[in-house]
mmCIF file with all atom_site columns, C-alpha atoms in Angstrom:
data_model
loop_
_atom_site.group_PDB
_atom_site.id
_atom_site.type_symbol
_atom_site.label_atom_id
_atom_site.label_alt_id
_atom_site.label_comp_id
_atom_site.label_asym_id
_atom_site.label_entity_id
_atom_site.label_seq_id
_atom_site.pdbx_PDB_ins_code
_atom_site.Cartn_x
_atom_site.Cartn_y
_atom_site.Cartn_z
_atom_site.occupancy
_atom_site.B_iso_or_equiv
_atom_site.pdbx_formal_charge
_atom_site.auth_seq_id
_atom_site.auth_comp_id
_atom_site.auth_asym_id
_atom_site.auth_atom_id
_atom_site.pdbx_PDB_model_num
ATOM 1   C CA . UNK F 1 1   ? 3.953   -4.472  7.190   1.00 33.00 ? 25  UNK F CA 1
ATOM 2   C CA . UNK F 1 2   ? 6.815   -1.996  7.172   1.00 33.00 ? 26  UNK F CA 1
ATOM 3   C CA . UNK F 1 3   ? 10.012  -2.798  9.013   1.00 31.00 ? 27  UNK F CA 1
ATOM 4   C CA . UNK F 1 4   ? 12.599  -0.059  9.528   1.00 32.00 ? 28  UNK F CA 1
ATOM 5   C CA . UNK F 1 5   ? 16.239  -1.112  9.787   1.00 32.00 ? 29  UNK F CA 1
ATOM 6   C CA . UNK F 1 6   ? 16.263  0.039   13.397  1.00 33.00 ? 30  UNK F CA 1
ATOM 7   C CA . UNK F 1 7   ? 15.882  -3.296  15.284  1.00 31.00 ? 31  UNK F CA 1
ATOM 8   C CA . UNK F 1 8   ? 13.835  -1.607  18.009  1.00 32.00 ? 32  UNK F CA 1
ATOM 9   C CA . UNK F 1 9   ? 11.251  -0.373  15.501  1.00 31.00 ? 33  UNK F CA 1
ATOM 10  C CA . UNK F 1 10  ? 9.763   -3.583  14.099  1.00 31.00 ? 34  UNK F CA 1
ATOM 11  C CA . UNK F 1 11  ? 6.599   -2.017  12.736  1.00 31.00 ? 35  UNK F CA 1
ATOM 12  C CA . UNK F 1 12  ? 5.910   1.326   11.108  1.00 32.00 ? 36  UNK F CA 1
ATOM 13  C CA . UNK F 1 13  ? 4.798   4.095   13.435  1.00 32.00 ? 37  UNK F CA 1
ATOM 14  C CA . UNK F 1 14  ? 3.031   6.997   11.755  1.00 34.00 ? 38  UNK F CA 1
ATOM 15  C CA . UNK F 1 15  ? 5.320   9.925   12.752  1.00 33.00 ? 39  UNK F CA 1
ATOM 16  C CA . UNK F 1 16  ? 8.547   8.171   11.709  1.00 38.00 ? 40  UNK F CA 1
ATOM 17  C CA . UNK F 1 17  ? 7.930   8.378   7.982   1.00 40.00 ? 41  UNK F CA 1
ATOM 18  C CA . UNK F 1 18  ? 5.834   11.497  7.686   1.00 43.00 ? 42  UNK F CA 1
ATOM 19  C CA . UNK F 1 19  ? 6.709   14.569  5.661   1.00 45.00 ? 43  UNK F CA 1
ATOM 20  C CA . UNK F 1 20  ? 6.488   16.452  8.937   1.00 48.00 ? 44  UNK F CA 1
ATOM 21  C CA . UNK F 1 21  ? 9.563   14.854  10.497  1.00 52.00 ? 45  UNK F CA 1
ATOM 22  C CA . UNK F 1 22  ? 12.864  16.530  9.728   1.00 50.00 ? 46  UNK F CA 1
ATOM 23  C CA . UNK F 1 23  ? 14.797  13.233  9.810   1.00 57.00 ? 47  UNK F CA 1
ATOM 24  C CA . UNK F 1 24  ? 12.604  11.499  7.235   1.00 73.00 ? 48  UNK F CA 1
ATOM 25  C CA . UNK F 1 25  ? 14.992  10.178  4.532   1.00 78.00 ? 49  UNK F CA 1
ATOM 26  C CA . UNK F 1 26  ? 12.494  10.622  1.701   1.00 80.00 ? 50  UNK F CA 1
ATOM 27  C CA . UNK F 1 27  ? 11.836  14.185  2.756   1.00 81.00 ? 51  UNK F CA 1
ATOM 28  C CA . UNK F 1 28  ? 15.580  14.852  2.616   1.00 84.00 ? 52  UNK F CA 1
ATOM 29  C CA . UNK F 1 29  ? 15.762  13.179  -0.800  1.00 86.00 ? 53  UNK F CA 1
ATOM 30  C CA . UNK F 1 30  ? 12.865  15.314  -2.081  1.00 87.00 ? 54  UNK F CA 1
ATOM 31  C CA . UNK F 1 31  ? 14.525  18.496  -0.843  1.00 87.00 ? 55  UNK F CA 1
ATOM 32  C CA . UNK F 1 32  ? 17.863  17.559  -2.385  1.00 89.00 ? 56  UNK F CA 1
ATOM 33  C CA . UNK F 1 33  ? 16.186  16.860  -5.737  1.00 89.00 ? 57  UNK F CA 1
ATOM 34  C CA . UNK F 1 34  ? 13.815  19.861  -5.509  1.00 91.00 ? 58  UNK F CA 1
ATOM 35  C CA . UNK F 1 35  ? 10.684  17.730  -5.840  1.00 91.00 ? 59  UNK F CA 1
ATOM 36  C CA . UNK F 1 36  ? 7.579   19.620  -4.711  1.00 89.00 ? 60  UNK F CA 1
ATOM 37  C CA . UNK F 1 37  ? 4.789   17.298  -5.890  1.00 92.00 ? 61  UNK F CA 1
ATOM 38  C CA . UNK F 1 38  ? 3.061   14.181  -4.582  1.00 93.00 ? 62  UNK F CA 1
ATOM 39  C CA . UNK F 1 39  ? 3.490   10.805  -6.242  1.00 94.00 ? 63  UNK F CA 1
ATOM 40  C CA . UNK F 1 40  ? 0.190   9.486   -7.617  1.00 94.00 ? 64  UNK F CA 1
ATOM 41  C CA . UNK F 1 41  ? -0.218  7.121   -10.555 1.00 95.00 ? 65  UNK F CA 1
ATOM 42  C CA . UNK F 1 42  ? -3.012  9.163   -12.145 1.00 94.00 ? 66  UNK F CA 1
ATOM 43  C CA . UNK F 1 43  ? -0.769  12.252  -12.176 1.00 95.00 ? 67  UNK F CA 1
ATOM 44  C CA . UNK F 1 44  ? 2.264   10.556  -13.727 1.00 96.00 ? 68  UNK F CA 1
ATOM 45  C CA . UNK F 1 45  ? 3.467   12.509  -16.752 1.00 96.00 ? 69  UNK F CA 1
ATOM 46  C CA . UNK F 1 46  ? 6.138   11.480  -19.209 1.00 96.00 ? 70  UNK F CA 1
ATOM 47  C CA . UNK F 1 47  ? 8.647   14.041  -17.958 1.00 95.00 ? 71  UNK F CA 1
ATOM 48  C CA . UNK F 1 48  ? 8.332   12.788  -14.347 1.00 96.00 ? 72  UNK F CA 1
ATOM 49  C CA . UNK F 1 49  ? 8.940   9.081   -14.912 1.00 96.00 ? 73  UNK F CA 1
ATOM 50  C CA . UNK F 1 50  ? 12.533  9.277   -13.672 1.00 95.00 ? 74  UNK F CA 1
ATOM 51  C CA . UNK F 1 51  ? 11.489  11.008  -10.419 1.00 95.00 ? 75  UNK F CA 1
ATOM 52  C CA . UNK F 1 52  ? 8.738   8.415   -9.863  1.00 96.00 ? 76  UNK F CA 1
ATOM 53  C CA . UNK F 1 53  ? 11.164  5.535   -10.389 1.00 96.00 ? 77  UNK F CA 1
ATOM 54  C CA . UNK F 1 54  ? 13.707  7.178   -8.098  1.00 94.00 ? 78  UNK F CA 1
ATOM 55  C CA . UNK F 1 55  ? 11.010  7.581   -5.417  1.00 92.00 ? 79  UNK F CA 1
ATOM 56  C CA . UNK F 1 56  ? 10.247  3.845   -5.581  1.00 91.00 ? 80  UNK F CA 1
ATOM 57  C CA . UNK F 1 57  ? 13.928  2.983   -5.273  1.00 89.00 ? 81  UNK F CA 1
ATOM 58  C CA . UNK F 1 58  ? 14.353  5.389   -2.356  1.00 86.00 ? 82  UNK F CA 1
ATOM 59  C CA . UNK F 1 59  ? 11.430  4.076   -0.296  1.00 84.00 ? 83  UNK F CA 1
ATOM 60  C CA . UNK F 1 60  ? 11.902  0.367   -1.042  1.00 82.00 ? 84  UNK F CA 1
ATOM 61  C CA . UNK F 1 61  ? 15.638  0.603   -0.406  1.00 80.00 ? 85  UNK F CA 1
ATOM 62  C CA . UNK F 1 62  ? 15.126  2.124   3.037   1.00 76.00 ? 86  UNK F CA 1
ATOM 63  C CA . UNK F 1 63  ? 13.441  -0.976  4.464   1.00 69.00 ? 87  UNK F CA 1
ATOM 64  C CA . UNK F 1 64  ? 14.634  -4.507  5.133   1.00 66.00 ? 88  UNK F CA 1
ATOM 65  C CA . UNK F 1 65  ? 11.046  -5.779  4.784   1.00 68.00 ? 89  UNK F CA 1
ATOM 66  C CA . UNK F 1 66  ? 8.166   -4.153  2.955   1.00 74.00 ? 90  UNK F CA 1
ATOM 67  C CA . UNK F 1 67  ? 4.917   -5.974  2.103   1.00 81.00 ? 91  UNK F CA 1
ATOM 68  C CA . UNK F 1 68  ? 2.679   -5.196  -0.867  1.00 83.00 ? 92  UNK F CA 1
ATOM 69  C CA . UNK F 1 69  ? -0.808  -6.720  -0.936  1.00 83.00 ? 93  UNK F CA 1
ATOM 70  C CA . UNK F 1 70  ? -3.695  -5.830  -3.247  1.00 82.00 ? 94  UNK F CA 1
ATOM 71  C CA . UNK F 1 71  ? -7.297  -7.032  -3.556  1.00 80.00 ? 95  UNK F CA 1
ATOM 72  C CA . UNK F 1 72  ? -9.046  -6.469  -6.884  1.00 79.00 ? 96  UNK F CA 1
ATOM 73  C CA . UNK F 1 73  ? -12.606 -7.152  -8.028  1.00 79.00 ? 97  UNK F CA 1
ATOM 74  C CA . UNK F 1 74  ? -14.090 -7.214  -11.501 1.00 76.00 ? 98  UNK F CA 1
ATOM 75  C CA . UNK F 1 75  ? -16.565 -4.344  -11.835 1.00 76.00 ? 99  UNK F CA 1
ATOM 76  C CA . UNK F 1 76  ? -18.581 -5.975  -14.611 1.00 77.00 ? 100 UNK F CA 1
ATOM 77  C CA . UNK F 1 77  ? -21.712 -7.591  -13.227 1.00 74.00 ? 101 UNK F CA 1
ATOM 78  C CA . UNK F 1 78  ? -21.378 -6.212  -9.705  1.00 74.00 ? 102 UNK F CA 1
ATOM 79  C CA . UNK F 1 79  ? -24.642 -6.370  -7.759  1.00 78.00 ? 103 UNK F CA 1
ATOM 80  C CA . UNK F 1 80  ? -23.412 -4.084  -4.981  1.00 79.00 ? 104 UNK F CA 1
ATOM 81  C CA . UNK F 1 81  ? -22.893 -0.347  -5.172  1.00 82.00 ? 105 UNK F CA 1
ATOM 82  C CA . UNK F 1 82  ? -19.335 0.868   -5.708  1.00 78.00 ? 106 UNK F CA 1
ATOM 83  C CA . UNK F 1 83  ? -19.221 2.298   -2.161  1.00 79.00 ? 107 UNK F CA 1
ATOM 84  C CA . UNK F 1 84  ? -20.195 -1.085  -0.691  1.00 82.00 ? 108 UNK F CA 1
ATOM 85  C CA . UNK F 1 85  ? -17.670 -2.842  -2.901  1.00 82.00 ? 109 UNK F CA 1
ATOM 86  C CA . UNK F 1 86  ? -14.832 -0.508  -1.892  1.00 80.00 ? 110 UNK F CA 1
ATOM 87  C CA . UNK F 1 87  ? -15.710 -0.942  1.782   1.00 81.00 ? 111 UNK F CA 1
ATOM 88  C CA . UNK F 1 88  ? -15.666 -4.733  1.431   1.00 82.00 ? 112 UNK F CA 1
ATOM 89  C CA . UNK F 1 89  ? -12.343 -4.626  -0.413  1.00 83.00 ? 113 UNK F CA 1
ATOM 90  C CA . UNK F 1 90  ? -10.720 -2.569  2.339   1.00 83.00 ? 114 UNK F CA 1
ATOM 91  C CA . UNK F 1 91  ? -11.966 -4.947  5.015   1.00 82.00 ? 115 UNK F CA 1
ATOM 92  C CA . UNK F 1 92  ? -10.977 -8.058  3.099   1.00 82.00 ? 116 UNK F CA 1
ATOM 93  C CA . UNK F 1 93  ? -7.524  -6.795  2.155   1.00 83.00 ? 117 UNK F CA 1
ATOM 94  C CA . UNK F 1 94  ? -6.664  -5.692  5.691   1.00 85.00 ? 118 UNK F CA 1
ATOM 95  C CA . UNK F 1 95  ? -7.985  -8.924  7.209   1.00 84.00 ? 119 UNK F CA 1
ATOM 96  C CA . UNK F 1 96  ? -6.111  -11.056 4.680   1.00 83.00 ? 120 UNK F CA 1
ATOM 97  C CA . UNK F 1 97  ? -2.917  -9.114  5.354   1.00 84.00 ? 121 UNK F CA 1
ATOM 98  C CA . UNK F 1 98  ? -3.189  -9.732  9.082   1.00 86.00 ? 122 UNK F CA 1
ATOM 99  C CA . UNK F 1 99  ? -3.762  -13.469 8.595   1.00 87.00 ? 123 UNK F CA 1
ATOM 100 C CA . UNK F 1 100 ? -1.012  -13.733 5.997   1.00 83.00 ? 124 UNK F CA 1
ATOM 101 C CA . UNK F 1 101 ? 1.682   -11.950 7.983   1.00 84.00 ? 125 UNK F CA 1
ATOM 102 C CA . UNK F 1 102 ? 0.934   -13.920 11.148  1.00 87.00 ? 126 UNK F CA 1
ATOM 103 C CA . UNK F 1 103 ? 0.683   -17.293 9.367   1.00 87.00 ? 127 UNK F CA 1
ATOM 104 C CA . UNK F 1 104 ? 4.024   -16.713 7.618   1.00 83.00 ? 128 UNK F CA 1
ATOM 105 C CA . UNK F 1 105 ? 5.544   -15.701 10.969  1.00 83.00 ? 129 UNK F CA 1
ATOM 106 C CA . UNK F 1 106 ? 6.545   -12.340 9.529   1.00 80.00 ? 130 UNK F CA 1
ATOM 107 C CA . UNK F 1 107 ? 4.621   -10.797 12.427  1.00 83.00 ? 131 UNK F CA 1
ATOM 108 C CA . UNK F 1 108 ? 4.533   -12.216 15.926  1.00 86.00 ? 132 UNK F CA 1
ATOM 109 C CA . UNK F 1 109 ? 1.868   -11.892 18.600  1.00 89.00 ? 133 UNK F CA 1
ATOM 110 C CA . UNK F 1 110 ? 0.970   -9.988  20.684  1.00 90.00 ? 134 UNK F CA 1
ATOM 111 C CA . UNK F 1 111 ? 0.625   -7.242  18.081  1.00 86.00 ? 135 UNK F CA 1
ATOM 112 C CA . UNK F 1 112 ? -0.960  -3.826  17.866  1.00 87.00 ? 136 UNK F CA 1
ATOM 113 C CA . UNK F 1 113 ? -2.154  -2.829  14.387  1.00 86.00 ? 137 UNK F CA 1
ATOM 114 C CA . UNK F 1 114 ? -2.632  0.719   13.126  1.00 86.00 ? 138 UNK F CA 1
ATOM 115 C CA . UNK F 1 115 ? -4.339  1.518   9.815   1.00 87.00 ? 139 UNK F CA 1
ATOM 116 C CA . UNK F 1 116 ? -4.045  4.659   7.697   1.00 86.00 ? 140 UNK F CA 1
ATOM 117 C CA . UNK F 1 117 ? -5.821  5.400   4.435   1.00 87.00 ? 141 UNK F CA 1
ATOM 118 C CA . UNK F 1 118 ? -5.890  8.325   2.053   1.00 88.00 ? 142 UNK F CA 1
ATOM 119 C CA . UNK F 1 119 ? -8.320  10.995  3.191   1.00 89.00 ? 143 UNK F CA 1
ATOM 120 C CA . UNK F 1 120 ? -11.264 11.234  0.783   1.00 86.00 ? 144 UNK F CA 1
ATOM 121 C CA . UNK F 1 121 ? -14.010 13.111  2.633   1.00 83.00 ? 145 UNK F CA 1
ATOM 122 C CA . UNK F 1 122 ? -17.107 12.471  4.738   1.00 83.00 ? 146 UNK F CA 1
ATOM 123 C CA . UNK F 1 123 ? -17.325 8.845   3.583   1.00 81.00 ? 147 UNK F CA 1
ATOM 124 C CA . UNK F 1 124 ? -14.145 8.069   5.533   1.00 86.00 ? 148 UNK F CA 1
ATOM 125 C CA . UNK F 1 125 ? -15.994 8.162   8.857   1.00 87.00 ? 149 UNK F CA 1
ATOM 126 C CA . UNK F 1 126 ? -18.417 5.427   7.799   1.00 86.00 ? 150 UNK F CA 1
ATOM 127 C CA . UNK F 1 127 ? -15.766 3.321   6.093   1.00 85.00 ? 151 UNK F CA 1
ATOM 128 C CA . UNK F 1 128 ? -13.295 3.442   8.972   1.00 88.00 ? 152 UNK F CA 1
ATOM 129 C CA . UNK F 1 129 ? -16.095 2.616   11.396  1.00 89.00 ? 153 UNK F CA 1
ATOM 130 C CA . UNK F 1 130 ? -16.950 -0.496  9.374   1.00 85.00 ? 154 UNK F CA 1
ATOM 131 C CA . UNK F 1 131 ? -13.311 -1.551  9.210   1.00 85.00 ? 155 UNK F CA 1
ATOM 132 C CA . UNK F 1 132 ? -12.817 -1.134  12.943  1.00 87.00 ? 156 UNK F CA 1
ATOM 133 C CA . UNK F 1 133 ? -16.029 -3.020  13.717  1.00 87.00 ? 157 UNK F CA 1
ATOM 134 C CA . UNK F 1 134 ? -15.112 -5.957  11.493  1.00 83.00 ? 158 UNK F CA 1
ATOM 135 C CA . UNK F 1 135 ? -11.549 -6.207  12.761  1.00 83.00 ? 159 UNK F CA 1
ATOM 136 C CA . UNK F 1 136 ? -12.674 -6.119  16.386  1.00 84.00 ? 160 UNK F CA 1
ATOM 137 C CA . UNK F 1 137 ? -15.373 -8.738  15.823  1.00 83.00 ? 161 UNK F CA 1
ATOM 138 C CA . UNK F 1 138 ? -13.435 -11.191 13.673  1.00 81.00 ? 162 UNK F CA 1
ATOM 139 C CA . UNK F 1 139 ? -9.724  -10.692 14.253  1.00 83.00 ? 163 UNK F CA 1
ATOM 140 C CA . UNK F 1 140 ? -9.282  -9.550  17.838  1.00 80.00 ? 164 UNK F CA 1
ATOM 141 C CA . UNK F 1 141 ? -11.392 -12.513 18.953  1.00 82.00 ? 165 UNK F CA 1
ATOM 142 C CA . UNK F 1 142 ? -9.748  -14.871 16.453  1.00 87.00 ? 166 UNK F CA 1
ATOM 143 C CA . UNK F 1 143 ? -6.331  -14.242 17.934  1.00 88.00 ? 167 UNK F CA 1
ATOM 144 C CA . UNK F 1 144 ? -7.631  -14.425 21.516  1.00 86.00 ? 168 UNK F CA 1
ATOM 145 C CA . UNK F 1 145 ? -7.044  -10.762 22.273  1.00 83.00 ? 169 UNK F CA 1
ATOM 146 C CA . UNK F 1 146 ? -3.363  -11.019 21.364  1.00 89.00 ? 170 UNK F CA 1
ATOM 147 C CA . UNK F 1 147 ? -4.166  -8.667  18.492  1.00 87.00 ? 171 UNK F CA 1
ATOM 148 C CA . UNK F 1 148 ? -5.333  -5.163  19.356  1.00 86.00 ? 172 UNK F CA 1
ATOM 149 C CA . UNK F 1 149 ? -6.308  -2.185  17.236  1.00 84.00 ? 173 UNK F CA 1
ATOM 150 C CA . UNK F 1 150 ? -4.346  1.043   17.385  1.00 85.00 ? 174 UNK F CA 1
ATOM 151 C CA . UNK F 1 151 ? -5.067  4.120   15.287  1.00 85.00 ? 175 UNK F CA 1
ATOM 152 C CA . UNK F 1 152 ? -7.548  3.770   12.418  1.00 88.00 ? 176 UNK F CA 1
ATOM 153 C CA . UNK F 1 153 ? -7.703  7.044   10.542  1.00 88.00 ? 177 UNK F CA 1
ATOM 154 C CA . UNK F 1 154 ? -7.743  8.827   7.203   1.00 89.00 ? 178 UNK F CA 1
ATOM 155 C CA . UNK F 1 155 ? -4.745  11.094  6.626   1.00 87.00 ? 179 UNK F CA 1
ATOM 156 C CA . UNK F 1 156 ? -3.704  13.517  3.931   1.00 89.00 ? 180 UNK F CA 1
ATOM 157 C CA . UNK F 1 157 ? -1.403  11.727  1.479   1.00 89.00 ? 181 UNK F CA 1
ATOM 158 C CA . UNK F 1 158 ? 0.887   14.757  1.584   1.00 85.00 ? 182 UNK F CA 1
ATOM 159 C CA . UNK F 1 159 ? 1.802   13.687  5.111   1.00 74.00 ? 183 UNK F CA 1
ATOM 160 C CA . UNK F 1 160 ? 2.387   10.040  4.350   1.00 83.00 ? 184 UNK F CA 1
ATOM 161 C CA . UNK F 1 161 ? 4.761   8.618   1.763   1.00 85.00 ? 185 UNK F CA 1
ATOM 162 C CA . UNK F 1 162 ? 3.424   5.103   2.325   1.00 85.00 ? 186 UNK F CA 1
ATOM 163 C CA . UNK F 1 163 ? 0.021   6.170   1.029   1.00 89.00 ? 187 UNK F CA 1
ATOM 164 C CA . UNK F 1 164 ? 1.697   7.574   -2.079  1.00 91.00 ? 188 UNK F CA 1
ATOM 165 C CA . UNK F 1 165 ? 3.639   4.313   -2.434  1.00 90.00 ? 189 UNK F CA 1
ATOM 166 C CA . UNK F 1 166 ? 0.441   2.262   -2.125  1.00 89.00 ? 190 UNK F CA 1
ATOM 167 C CA . UNK F 1 167 ? -1.198  4.463   -4.764  1.00 92.00 ? 191 UNK F CA 1
ATOM 168 C CA . UNK F 1 168 ? 1.630   3.734   -7.208  1.00 94.00 ? 192 UNK F CA 1
ATOM 169 C CA . UNK F 1 169 ? 1.455   -0.009  -6.472  1.00 91.00 ? 193 UNK F CA 1
ATOM 170 C CA . UNK F 1 170 ? -2.287  -0.418  -6.934  1.00 90.00 ? 194 UNK F CA 1
ATOM 171 C CA . UNK F 1 171 ? -2.291  1.967   -9.895  1.00 92.00 ? 195 UNK F CA 1
ATOM 172 C CA . UNK F 1 172 ? 0.366   -0.145  -11.611 1.00 93.00 ? 196 UNK F CA 1
ATOM 173 C CA . UNK F 1 173 ? -1.425  -3.424  -10.858 1.00 91.00 ? 197 UNK F CA 1
ATOM 174 C CA . UNK F 1 174 ? -4.734  -2.065  -12.158 1.00 89.00 ? 198 UNK F CA 1
ATOM 175 C CA . UNK F 1 175 ? -3.053  -0.747  -15.294 1.00 92.00 ? 199 UNK F CA 1
ATOM 176 C CA . UNK F 1 176 ? -1.615  -4.162  -16.084 1.00 90.00 ? 200 UNK F CA 1
ATOM 177 C CA . UNK F 1 177 ? -4.696  -6.295  -15.354 1.00 87.00 ? 201 UNK F CA 1
ATOM 178 C CA . UNK F 1 178 ? -6.854  -3.982  -17.493 1.00 87.00 ? 202 UNK F CA 1
ATOM 179 C CA . UNK F 1 179 ? -4.382  -4.072  -20.389 1.00 86.00 ? 203 UNK F CA 1
ATOM 180 C CA . UNK F 1 180 ? -5.700  -5.791  -23.499 1.00 86.00 ? 204 UNK F CA 1
ATOM 181 C CA . UNK F 1 181 ? -3.768  -7.197  -26.422 1.00 85.00 ? 205 UNK F CA 1
ATOM 182 C CA . UNK F 1 182 ? -3.378  -4.579  -29.119 1.00 86.00 ? 206 UNK F CA 1
ATOM 183 C CA . UNK F 1 183 ? -3.789  -1.605  -26.762 1.00 87.00 ? 207 UNK F CA 1
ATOM 184 C CA . UNK F 1 184 ? -1.374  1.233   -27.425 1.00 92.00 ? 208 UNK F CA 1
ATOM 185 C CA . UNK F 1 185 ? 1.244   1.779   -24.740 1.00 94.00 ? 209 UNK F CA 1
ATOM 186 C CA . UNK F 1 186 ? 2.534   4.923   -23.102 1.00 95.00 ? 210 UNK F CA 1
ATOM 187 C CA . UNK F 1 187 ? 4.753   5.968   -20.194 1.00 96.00 ? 211 UNK F CA 1
ATOM 188 C CA . UNK F 1 188 ? 2.234   4.703   -17.605 1.00 97.00 ? 212 UNK F CA 1
ATOM 189 C CA . UNK F 1 189 ? 2.477   1.189   -19.015 1.00 96.00 ? 213 UNK F CA 1
ATOM 190 C CA . UNK F 1 190 ? 6.268   1.372   -18.872 1.00 96.00 ? 214 UNK F CA 1
ATOM 191 C CA . UNK F 1 191 ? 6.145   2.612   -15.276 1.00 97.00 ? 215 UNK F CA 1
ATOM 192 C CA . UNK F 1 192 ? 3.672   -0.128  -14.259 1.00 95.00 ? 216 UNK F CA 1
ATOM 193 C CA . UNK F 1 193 ? 6.037   -2.744  -15.710 1.00 94.00 ? 217 UNK F CA 1
ATOM 194 C CA . UNK F 1 194 ? 8.911   -1.111  -13.832 1.00 95.00 ? 218 UNK F CA 1
ATOM 195 C CA . UNK F 1 195 ? 7.016   -1.348  -10.518 1.00 93.00 ? 219 UNK F CA 1
ATOM 196 C CA . UNK F 1 196 ? 6.162   -5.055  -10.803 1.00 90.00 ? 220 UNK F CA 1
ATOM 197 C CA . UNK F 1 197 ? 9.693   -5.754  -12.037 1.00 90.00 ? 221 UNK F CA 1
ATOM 198 C CA . UNK F 1 198 ? 11.253  -3.922  -9.093  1.00 89.00 ? 222 UNK F CA 1
ATOM 199 C CA . UNK F 1 199 ? 9.072   -5.865  -6.646  1.00 87.00 ? 223 UNK F CA 1
ATOM 200 C CA . UNK F 1 200 ? 9.588   -9.181  -8.444  1.00 85.00 ? 224 UNK F CA 1
ATOM 201 C CA . UNK F 1 201 ? 5.847   -9.705  -8.981  1.00 83.00 ? 225 UNK F CA 1
ATOM 202 C CA . UNK F 1 202 ? 4.847   -12.355 -11.511 1.00 81.00 ? 226 UNK F CA 1
ATOM 203 C CA . UNK F 1 203 ? 1.608   -11.010 -13.008 1.00 78.00 ? 227 UNK F CA 1
ATOM 204 C CA . UNK F 1 204 ? 0.708   -14.437 -14.423 1.00 77.00 ? 228 UNK F CA 1
ATOM 205 C CA . UNK F 1 205 ? 0.800   -16.087 -11.000 1.00 72.00 ? 229 UNK F CA 1
ATOM 206 C CA . UNK F 1 206 ? -0.100  -12.857 -9.148  1.00 67.00 ? 230 UNK F CA 1
ATOM 207 C CA . UNK F 1 207 ? 2.682   -13.412 -6.652  1.00 63.00 ? 231 UNK F CA 1
ATOM 208 C CA . UNK F 1 208 ? 6.443   -13.232 -6.376  1.00 62.00 ? 232 UNK F CA 1
ATOM 209 C CA . UNK F 1 209 ? 8.324   -16.502 -6.922  1.00 62.00 ? 233 UNK F CA 1
ATOM 210 C CA . UNK F 1 210 ? 11.214  -15.265 -4.782  1.00 61.00 ? 234 UNK F CA 1
ATOM 211 C CA . UNK F 1 211 ? 9.475   -13.792 -1.742  1.00 60.00 ? 235 UNK F CA 1
ATOM 212 C CA . UNK F 1 212 ? 6.183   -13.949 0.151   1.00 63.00 ? 236 UNK F CA 1
ATOM 213 C CA . UNK F 1 213 ? 5.733   -10.213 0.650   1.00 71.00 ? 237 UNK F CA 1
ATOM 214 C CA . UNK F 1 214 ? 4.129   -9.332  -2.713  1.00 78.00 ? 238 UNK F CA 1
ATOM 215 C CA . UNK F 1 215 ? 0.868   -10.730 -4.087  1.00 68.00 ? 239 UNK F CA 1
ATOM 216 C CA . UNK F 1 216 ? -2.462  -9.802  -5.691  1.00 78.00 ? 240 UNK F CA 1
ATOM 217 C CA . UNK F 1 217 ? -5.831  -11.248 -4.679  1.00 74.00 ? 241 UNK F CA 1
ATOM 218 C CA . UNK F 1 218 ? -8.417  -11.091 -7.494  1.00 72.00 ? 242 UNK F CA 1
ATOM 219 C CA . UNK F 1 219 ? -11.957 -11.623 -6.261  1.00 69.00 ? 243 UNK F CA 1
ATOM 220 C CA . UNK F 1 220 ? -14.185 -13.299 -8.841  1.00 63.00 ? 244 UNK F CA 1
#
């Protein structure tokens, strides 16, 4: 759920925050600061921490409302393949987000939902097909056709700063939940702590005590 300050643009529309639009504020910020790389947690180096933190501040500060939801599963003891698990996580997270936003009245009906994920390859076709099928079967009917599906597609993260933002969020969450007492720390641990601190996420309760727009769902 991404709400631009423009009152006539209640939900994010793909072209409005793409690197391809000349009026994109993050694109302007990148050009002003001569940043020519994507923001991904796995690629975070020590000498780029400041740029990564500035990117978070820039994107989060541009919106009046910005929701962060994550679904995690413990890999130990999984009976399903990783591909099946990832597919189920996508479907569950998206479905939970829809229910959550509507139940908290952060999103009103009727509503048209568009979904974009990072492009990964041929597997995207199957995964997106499963997501669309599940949403149409369970959620369109659940909300008596007041919820409809818009675009469901995989896009290059270079074109979409929200995908880069999501990567930093889930990368930070995963870093923290996998952290064990006595582990050595480095710049990625510091950045992960910065992210949850900026968003006000309590990692003990897996939610924010001050707002309902940030939480983590751990599937046992």
